[in-house]
CSV table of C-alpha atoms and ligand atoms in Angstrom, one decimal:
chain,number,residue,atom,x,y,z
A,13,MET,CA,-8.0,14.6,-23.2
A,14,LYS,CA,-4.5,13.3,-24.2
A,15,THR,CA,-3.5,9.6,-23.1
A,16,LEU,CA,-1.0,10.3,-20.4
A,17,ARG,CA,2.3,8.0,-21.2
A,18,LEU,CA,3.6,6.6,-17.9
A,19,ALA,CA,6.7,4.7,-17.1
A,20,VAL,CA,6.8,2.4,-14.1
A,21,VAL,CA,9.6,2.4,-12.1
A,22,GLY,CA,11.0,-0.9,-10.4
A,23,PHE,CA,8.8,-4.2,-11.1
A,24,GLY,CA,8.0,-5.5,-7.5
A,25,ARG,CA,4.1,-6.3,-6.3
A,26,VAL,CA,3.1,-2.5,-6.7
A,27,GLY,CA,4.9,-2.1,-10.0
A,28,GLN,CA,3.4,-5.4,-11.7
A,29,VAL,CA,-0.1,-4.4,-10.6
A,30,CYS,CA,0.6,-0.7,-11.8
A,31,ALA,CA,1.3,-1.9,-15.2
A,32,GLU,CA,-1.5,-4.7,-15.4
A,33,LEU,CA,-3.8,-1.7,-14.6
A,34,ILE,CA,-2.6,0.9,-16.9
A,35,SER,CA,-2.3,-1.8,-20.0
A,36,ARG,CA,-6.2,-2.0,-19.2
A,37,SER,CA,-6.8,1.6,-18.8
A,38,HIS,CA,-8.3,3.5,-21.5
A,39,ASP,CA,-6.8,6.9,-20.7
A,40,LEU,CA,-3.3,6.0,-19.6
A,41,SER,CA,-0.4,4.0,-21.7
A,42,LEU,CA,2.2,2.5,-20.4
A,43,ALA,CA,5.4,3.9,-22.1
A,44,SER,CA,8.3,1.7,-20.3
A,45,ILE,CA,9.0,-0.3,-17.6
A,46,VAL,CA,12.4,0.7,-15.6
A,47,ARG,CA,14.4,-2.2,-13.9
A,48,ARG,CA,18.0,-2.5,-12.4
A,49,ALA,CA,20.3,-3.5,-14.6
A,50,ASP,CA,20.3,-7.1,-13.0
A,51,SER,CA,16.6,-7.8,-13.8
A,52,VAL,CA,16.0,-6.4,-17.0
A,53,GLY,CA,16.5,-9.6,-18.4
A,54,GLY,CA,13.6,-11.0,-16.7
A,55,LYS,CA,10.3,-12.1,-18.4
A,56,LEU,CA,7.6,-10.4,-18.3
A,57,PRO,CA,3.9,-11.2,-18.2
A,58,GLU,CA,2.5,-12.2,-21.6
A,59,ALA,CA,0.0,-9.1,-21.8
A,60,LEU,CA,3.2,-6.9,-21.3
A,61,ARG,CA,5.7,-8.5,-23.8
A,62,SER,CA,5.4,-5.6,-26.4
A,63,VAL,CA,6.2,-3.0,-23.6
A,64,PRO,CA,9.9,-1.3,-23.7
A,65,VAL,CA,12.0,-2.1,-20.7
A,66,THR,CA,14.9,0.1,-20.0
A,67,THR,CA,17.4,0.5,-17.0
A,68,HIS,CA,17.4,4.3,-17.2
A,69,ILE,CA,14.4,7.2,-17.4
A,70,GLY,CA,16.5,9.0,-19.9
A,71,GLN,CA,16.0,6.0,-22.4
A,72,VAL,CA,12.5,6.4,-22.6
A,73,LYS,CA,10.3,8.2,-25.4
A,74,GLU,CA,7.6,10.2,-24.8
A,75,VAL,CA,6.8,10.0,-20.7
A,76,ASP,CA,4.4,12.2,-19.3
A,77,ALA,CA,5.2,10.7,-15.6
A,78,ALA,CA,7.2,8.1,-14.0
A,79,LEU,CA,5.3,5.7,-10.9
A,80,LEU,CA,8.0,5.2,-8.8
A,81,CYS,CA,7.4,1.3,-7.2
A,82,VAL,CA,10.8,0.8,-5.6
A,83,PRO,CA,11.5,0.1,-1.8
A,84,THR,CA,11.0,3.3,0.4
A,85,ASN,CA,14.9,3.8,1.1
A,86,ALA,CA,15.4,3.9,-2.4
A,87,VAL,CA,12.9,6.0,-3.3
A,88,ALA,CA,14.6,9.7,-2.8
A,89,GLU,CA,17.6,8.8,-5.1
A,90,VAL,CA,15.4,7.5,-8.2
A,91,ALA,CA,13.2,10.4,-7.5
A,92,GLY,CA,16.1,12.9,-7.8
A,93,GLN,CA,17.4,10.8,-10.9
A,94,ILE,CA,13.9,11.2,-12.9
A,95,LEU,CA,12.8,15.0,-11.4
A,96,GLN,CA,16.2,16.0,-13.2
A,97,HIS,CA,14.9,14.9,-16.5
A,98,GLY,CA,11.8,17.1,-15.5
A,99,ILE,CA,9.7,13.9,-15.6
A,100,PRO,CA,6.7,14.4,-12.9
A,101,ILE,CA,6.8,11.2,-10.6
A,102,VAL,CA,4.3,9.7,-8.1
A,103,ASP,CA,5.3,7.7,-5.1
A,104,CYS,CA,3.5,5.5,-2.8
A,105,VAL,CA,6.7,5.5,0.2
A,106,THR,CA,5.5,4.0,3.7
A,107,LEU,CA,6.3,6.9,5.7
A,108,HIS,CA,3.7,8.4,8.5
A,109,GLY,CA,3.6,11.8,9.9
A,110,GLU,CA,7.2,14.0,10.5
A,111,ALA,CA,9.0,11.3,8.6
A,112,LEU,CA,6.7,11.4,5.5
A,113,HIS,CA,6.6,15.4,5.7
A,114,ALA,CA,10.3,15.4,5.6
A,115,HIS,CA,10.5,13.3,2.7
A,116,LYS,CA,7.8,15.6,1.2
A,117,GLN,CA,10.0,18.5,1.8
A,118,ALA,CA,13.2,17.0,0.5
A,119,ILE,CA,11.3,16.4,-2.7
A,120,HIS,CA,9.8,19.4,-3.0
A,121,LYS,CA,13.4,21.2,-3.5
A,122,VAL,CA,14.2,18.9,-6.1
A,123,ALA,CA,11.1,19.1,-8.0
A,124,PHE,CA,10.7,22.6,-7.6
A,125,HIS,CA,14.1,23.2,-9.0
A,126,HIS,CA,13.2,21.1,-12.0
A,127,ARG,CA,10.2,22.8,-12.6
A,128,ALA,CA,8.4,19.0,-12.2
A,129,ALA,CA,5.2,18.1,-10.1
A,130,ALA,CA,5.6,15.5,-7.9
A,131,ILE,CA,3.0,13.7,-5.8
A,132,VAL,CA,4.4,11.1,-2.6
A,133,GLY,CA,3.1,9.1,-0.1
A,134,ALA,CA,-0.2,8.4,-2.7
A,135,GLY,CA,-0.8,4.6,-1.8
A,136,TRP,CA,-3.0,2.8,0.0
A,137,ASP,CA,-1.5,3.6,4.0
A,138,PRO,CA,-0.7,6.5,3.4
A,139,GLY,CA,-2.5,7.4,0.8
A,140,ALA,CA,-6.3,6.7,0.5
A,141,LEU,CA,-6.7,5.4,4.4
A,142,SER,CA,-5.2,9.0,5.5
A,143,LEU,CA,-8.0,10.5,3.6
A,144,PHE,CA,-10.5,8.3,5.5
A,145,ARG,CA,-8.7,9.0,8.8
A,146,SER,CA,-8.9,12.7,8.3
A,147,TRP,CA,-12.1,13.1,7.2
A,148,PHE,CA,-13.1,11.0,10.8
A,149,ALA,CA,-11.4,13.6,12.4
A,150,LEU,CA,-12.8,16.5,11.3
A,151,LEU,CA,-16.2,15.0,11.2
A,152,THR,CA,-15.8,14.3,15.1
A,153,PRO,CA,-13.5,16.8,16.6
A,154,GLY,CA,-11.7,15.9,19.8
A,155,GLY,CA,-12.7,12.3,19.3
A,156,SER,CA,-10.4,9.3,19.1
A,157,THR,CA,-9.1,6.9,16.8
A,158,GLU,CA,-8.2,3.2,16.9
A,159,THR,CA,-6.5,1.2,13.9
A,160,ARG,CA,-6.2,-2.0,14.2
A,161,HIS,CA,-4.6,-4.2,11.6
A,162,HIS,CA,-5.6,-7.9,10.7
A,163,THR,CA,-5.6,-10.7,8.5
A,164,GLY,CA,-8.6,-10.3,6.0
A,165,ILE,CA,-9.8,-14.2,7.4
A,166,SER,CA,-8.1,-16.0,9.8
A,167,LEU,CA,-5.3,-18.5,8.3
A,168,ARG,CA,-4.2,-21.5,10.4
A,169,HIS,CA,-1.6,-24.2,9.6
A,170,THR,CA,-3.3,-27.8,9.3
A,171,THR,CA,-1.0,-30.6,9.7
A,172,VAL,CA,-3.5,-33.0,8.3
A,173,ALA,CA,-2.8,-31.3,4.8
A,174,GLN,CA,0.5,-30.7,5.3
A,175,SER,CA,1.1,-34.3,6.0
A,176,VAL,CA,-0.6,-35.0,2.6
A,177,ARG,CA,2.3,-36.2,-0.2
A,178,GLY,CA,3.0,-33.4,-2.5
A,179,VAL,CA,1.8,-30.5,-0.4
A,180,LYS,CA,4.5,-28.5,0.4
A,181,ASP,CA,3.0,-26.3,3.1
A,182,ALA,CA,-1.3,-25.5,3.9
A,183,LEU,CA,-3.5,-23.1,5.7
A,184,CYS,CA,-6.8,-23.3,6.6
A,185,ALA,CA,-9.5,-20.7,6.7
A,186,GLU,CA,-12.9,-21.1,8.5
A,187,VAL,CA,-15.6,-19.0,5.9
A,188,ARG,CA,-19.5,-18.2,7.4
A,189,SER,CA,-21.4,-18.7,4.1
A,190,SER,CA,-24.4,-16.5,3.4
A,191,GLU,CA,-26.7,-19.1,5.0
A,192,GLY,CA,-24.9,-18.9,8.0
A,193,GLY,CA,-23.1,-22.6,8.0
A,194,VAL,CA,-19.3,-22.8,8.6
A,195,GLN,CA,-17.0,-23.5,5.2
A,196,ARG,CA,-13.5,-24.6,5.5
A,197,TYR,CA,-11.0,-23.7,3.1
A,198,VAL,CA,-8.1,-25.4,2.7
A,199,TYR,CA,-5.2,-23.8,0.6
A,200,VAL,CA,-2.2,-25.8,-0.3
A,201,GLU,CA,1.0,-25.0,-2.1
A,202,LEU,CA,1.8,-28.4,-3.9
A,203,GLU,CA,5.5,-29.7,-4.8
A,204,LYS,CA,6.7,-29.8,-8.9
A,205,HIS,CA,4.9,-32.5,-10.3
A,206,ALA,CA,2.3,-33.2,-7.6
A,207,ASP,CA,-1.1,-34.4,-8.9
A,208,THR,CA,-3.8,-31.6,-7.7
A,209,GLU,CA,-6.4,-34.6,-8.1
A,210,ARG,CA,-4.8,-37.0,-5.9
A,211,VAL,CA,-4.0,-34.1,-3.4
A,212,THR,CA,-7.3,-33.1,-3.0
A,213,GLN,CA,-8.7,-36.1,-2.5
A,214,ALA,CA,-6.4,-37.5,0.7
A,215,ILE,CA,-7.4,-33.8,2.2
A,216,ARG,CA,-11.3,-34.5,1.8
A,217,ALA,CA,-10.6,-38.1,3.0
A,218,ASP,CA,-8.9,-37.6,6.2
A,219,PRO,CA,-11.3,-38.4,9.4
A,220,LEU,CA,-11.0,-34.7,10.9
A,221,PHE,CA,-12.8,-32.9,7.3
A,222,LEU,CA,-14.9,-36.0,6.4
A,223,GLY,CA,-19.0,-34.6,5.9
A,224,GLN,CA,-17.7,-31.2,6.3
A,225,ASP,CA,-18.7,-28.5,3.6
A,226,MET,CA,-14.7,-28.1,2.7
A,227,GLN,CA,-12.5,-26.9,-0.3
A,228,VAL,CA,-9.2,-27.3,-1.2
A,229,PHE,CA,-7.7,-24.4,-3.0
A,230,PRO,CA,-4.2,-25.4,-4.9
A,231,VAL,CA,-2.0,-21.5,-4.9
A,232,GLU,CA,1.3,-20.7,-6.2
A,233,SER,CA,2.6,-19.2,-3.0
A,234,LEU,CA,0.7,-19.1,0.9
A,235,ALA,CA,2.9,-16.1,1.6
A,236,ALA,CA,1.2,-13.6,-1.2
A,237,LEU,CA,-2.1,-15.2,-0.2
A,238,GLU,CA,-1.5,-14.2,3.7
A,239,GLN,CA,-0.4,-10.7,2.0
A,240,GLU,CA,-3.8,-10.6,0.0
A,241,GLY,CA,-5.9,-11.6,3.1
A,242,ARG,CA,-4.8,-8.4,4.8
A,243,GLY,CA,-7.0,-5.8,6.7
A,244,VAL,CA,-7.3,-3.0,8.5
A,245,VAL,CA,-10.5,-1.3,11.0
A,246,LEU,CA,-10.4,2.1,11.5
A,247,ASP,CA,-12.4,3.1,14.5
A,248,ARG,CA,-13.6,6.8,15.4
A,249,ARG,CA,-15.6,7.8,18.4
A,250,GLY,CA,-16.3,11.2,18.8
A,251,PRO,CA,-16.8,12.8,22.4
A,252,SER,CA,-19.8,12.0,24.2
A,253,GLY,CA,-21.9,15.0,24.6
A,254,ARG,CA,-24.9,17.4,24.2
A,255,LEU,CA,-24.9,16.2,20.4
A,256,GLY,CA,-24.7,12.7,21.2
A,257,HIS,CA,-21.9,10.1,20.6
A,258,GLN,CA,-20.8,9.6,16.7
A,259,HIS,CA,-19.1,6.4,16.2
A,260,LEU,CA,-17.7,6.3,12.4
A,261,LEU,CA,-16.4,2.5,11.7
A,262,LEU,CA,-14.4,1.4,8.1
A,263,GLU,CA,-13.7,-2.1,7.6
A,264,ALA,CA,-11.1,-2.8,4.9
A,265,ARG,CA,-10.0,-6.2,3.7
A,266,CYS,CA,-8.1,-5.6,0.8
A,267,ASP,CA,-4.5,-6.2,-0.8
A,268,GLU,CA,-2.3,-3.1,-0.2
A,269,SER,CA,-0.3,-3.1,-3.0
A,270,VAL,CA,-3.4,-3.6,-5.8
A,271,LEU,CA,-5.3,0.1,-3.6
A,272,SER,CA,-1.8,0.9,-3.8
A,273,ALA,CA,-1.6,0.9,-7.4
A,274,GLN,CA,-4.8,2.3,-7.7
A,275,VAL,CA,-4.2,5.3,-5.9
A,276,MET,CA,-1.0,6.2,-7.7
A,277,LEU,CA,-2.9,5.9,-11.4
A,278,ALA,CA,-5.5,7.8,-9.9
A,279,VAL,CA,-3.1,10.8,-8.7
A,280,SER,CA,-1.1,10.5,-12.1
A,281,ARG,CA,-4.3,12.1,-14.2
A,282,ALA,CA,-3.8,15.2,-11.7
A,283,LEU,CA,-0.1,15.6,-12.1
A,284,PRO,CA,-0.6,17.9,-15.6
A,285,GLU,CA,-2.8,20.3,-13.7
A,286,LEU,CA,-0.1,21.0,-10.7
A,287,ASP,CA,2.3,23.6,-10.6
A,288,PRO,CA,6.1,22.1,-9.7
A,289,GLY,CA,6.9,20.6,-6.0
A,290,ALA,CA,5.6,18.4,-3.8
A,291,TYR,CA,2.5,17.3,-3.1
A,292,VAL,CA,0.7,14.6,-0.5
A,293,LEU,CA,-2.8,13.0,-1.0
A,294,THR,CA,-4.7,15.9,0.9
A,295,GLU,CA,-3.9,18.3,-1.5
A,296,ILE,CA,-5.2,16.7,-4.7
A,297,PRO,CA,-8.7,17.8,-5.7
A,298,LEU,CA,-10.5,14.3,-5.7
A,299,SER,CA,-12.1,15.5,-9.6
A,300,ALA,CA,-8.6,15.8,-11.3
A,301,MET,CA,-8.0,12.3,-10.2
A,302,TRP,CA,-11.2,11.1,-12.0
A,303,GLY,CA,-9.6,12.8,-15.2
A,304,GLU,CA,-12.1,12.7,-18.1
A,305,ARG,CA,-14.9,10.7,-16.2
A,306,ALA,CA,-15.1,13.5,-13.4
A,307,GLU,CA,-18.7,15.1,-14.2
A,308,GLN,CA,-19.9,11.6,-14.3
A,309,ALA,CA,-18.2,10.8,-10.8
A,310,GLN,CA,-19.9,14.0,-9.6
A,311,ARG,CA,-23.1,12.7,-10.5
A,312,ASP,CA,-22.8,9.4,-9.3
A,313,TRP,CA,-20.9,9.8,-6.4
A,314,LEU,CA,-22.2,13.1,-4.6
B,30,LIG,N1,1.6,3.4,0.8
B,30,LIG,C1,1.0,2.0,1.1
B,30,LIG,O1,0.1,1.6,1.3
B,30,LIG,C2,2.0,1.0,0.1
B,30,LIG,C3,1.6,-0.4,0.1
B,30,LIG,C4,2.6,-1.1,-0.3
B,30,LIG,C5,3.8,-0.9,-0.8
B,30,LIG,N2,4.1,0.5,-0.9
B,30,LIG,C6,5.4,1.2,-0.9
B,30,LIG,O2,5.8,0.9,-2.2
B,30,LIG,C7,6.9,0.4,-3.2
B,30,LIG,C8,7.2,-0.9,-3.7
B,30,LIG,O3,7.0,-1.5,-2.8
B,30,LIG,P1,6.5,-3.4,-3.2
B,30,LIG,O4,5.8,-4.3,-2.3
B,30,LIG,O5,6.2,-3.5,-4.8
B,30,LIG,O6,8.1,-3.8,-3.1
B,30,LIG,P2,9.0,-5.0,-4.1
B,30,LIG,O7,7.8,-5.9,-4.2
B,30,LIG,O8,10.1,-4.7,-3.2
B,30,LIG,O9,9.2,-4.3,-5.6
B,30,LIG,C9,10.2,-3.0,-5.4
B,30,LIG,C10,11.1,-3.3,-6.9
B,30,LIG,O10,11.8,-2.3,-6.8
B,30,LIG,C11,13.3,-2.5,-7.6
B,30,LIG,N3,14.4,-2.4,-6.2
B,30,LIG,C12,14.6,-3.0,-5.2
B,30,LIG,N4,16.0,-2.7,-4.8
B,30,LIG,C13,16.0,-1.5,-5.5
B,30,LIG,C14,16.7,-0.5,-5.0
B,30,LIG,N5,18.0,-0.6,-4.1
B,30,LIG,N6,16.7,0.5,-5.9
B,30,LIG,C15,16.1,0.7,-7.0
B,30,LIG,N7,15.0,-0.1,-7.2
B,30,LIG,C16,15.1,-1.1,-6.4
B,30,LIG,C17,12.7,-4.1,-7.8
B,30,LIG,O11,12.3,-3.9,-9.0
B,30,LIG,P3,13.2,-4.2,-10.6
B,30,LIG,O12,13.5,-5.9,-10.0
B,30,LIG,O13,12.3,-4.5,-11.5
B,30,LIG,O14,14.2,-3.7,-10.8
B,30,LIG,C18,12.0,-4.4,-7.2
B,30,LIG,O15,11.1,-5.7,-7.2
B,30,LIG,C19,7.9,0.9,-1.7
B,30,LIG,O16,7.8,1.8,-1.4
B,30,LIG,C20,6.8,0.3,-0.1
B,30,LIG,O17,6.9,0.5,0.8
B,30,LIG,C21,3.4,1.4,0.2
């Protein structure tokens, strides 16, 4: 099977994960990173230094598809610019219901006109989580679905750690260990030049934490940590009746950017077989997303 050459457009959270995952993939390769003119000089992570960075998709040599990782309100315009070169696209816009349907219709017109395929709303939510929602509803007609978003672990500010010299900000989480005990994780964002060891000792020495099972983790960004810890519970209750009461529950603790990037890569494998026009995830065969591993996946997961 031919290696698909992908361009990543927009190098924010989702774009960076897409680029990293493509560079580690066995059947996809990174043709280019396409950035706005203001960002193009920005430094790339070591592993991506050899990847060409451009400001325009037209400058990219041999590209099979583009993953659009730009803000939702910029996607339609960027999609138009890329589709007019006949290059297929994948986006993971954060739109739901009627708004996603309208987006698909608009992209369909452009994609069909330029004889290219486009897959829209292919991220985590909308995306993979929509598939679970849809399956839950199919399995329990007439039931009701509740979606609850939460932070993956409950983080709260800790004034003890925040008052230690060298600490910019700190968050604390209580985690139940496998033995059933409570562990305290203290995440600290440090001032420049702060001494990690000294900060850790100062926090451990505070009477509030003395004798407790606790660990201190310096992190680059607490904001990013809070984002990573997000999660969702999908709770579907079938109607009660003669056939019993079915209750389906899915809990995910995940980084939405990482899962969205995984979905974007997976659906890109399906693009070569699609007719021109726009599609959503429910219209893409699962086996096409596995690419050359489709048969093995059937044996493993069916
Ligand atoms: N479906 C889901 O579950 C899900 C989850 C997460 C995100 N998303 C969607 O994924 C997309 C990317 O999200 P993100 O979190 O990666 O966003 P982000 O961190 O803000 O990154 C977006 C990147 O797009 C580029 N950009 C910014 N403004 C632009 C503009 N006006 N026109 C063109 N490019 C622009 C910038 O990259 P350069 O500086 O390199 O140009 C920026 O870093 C969004 O549409 C978001 O809604 C979906």
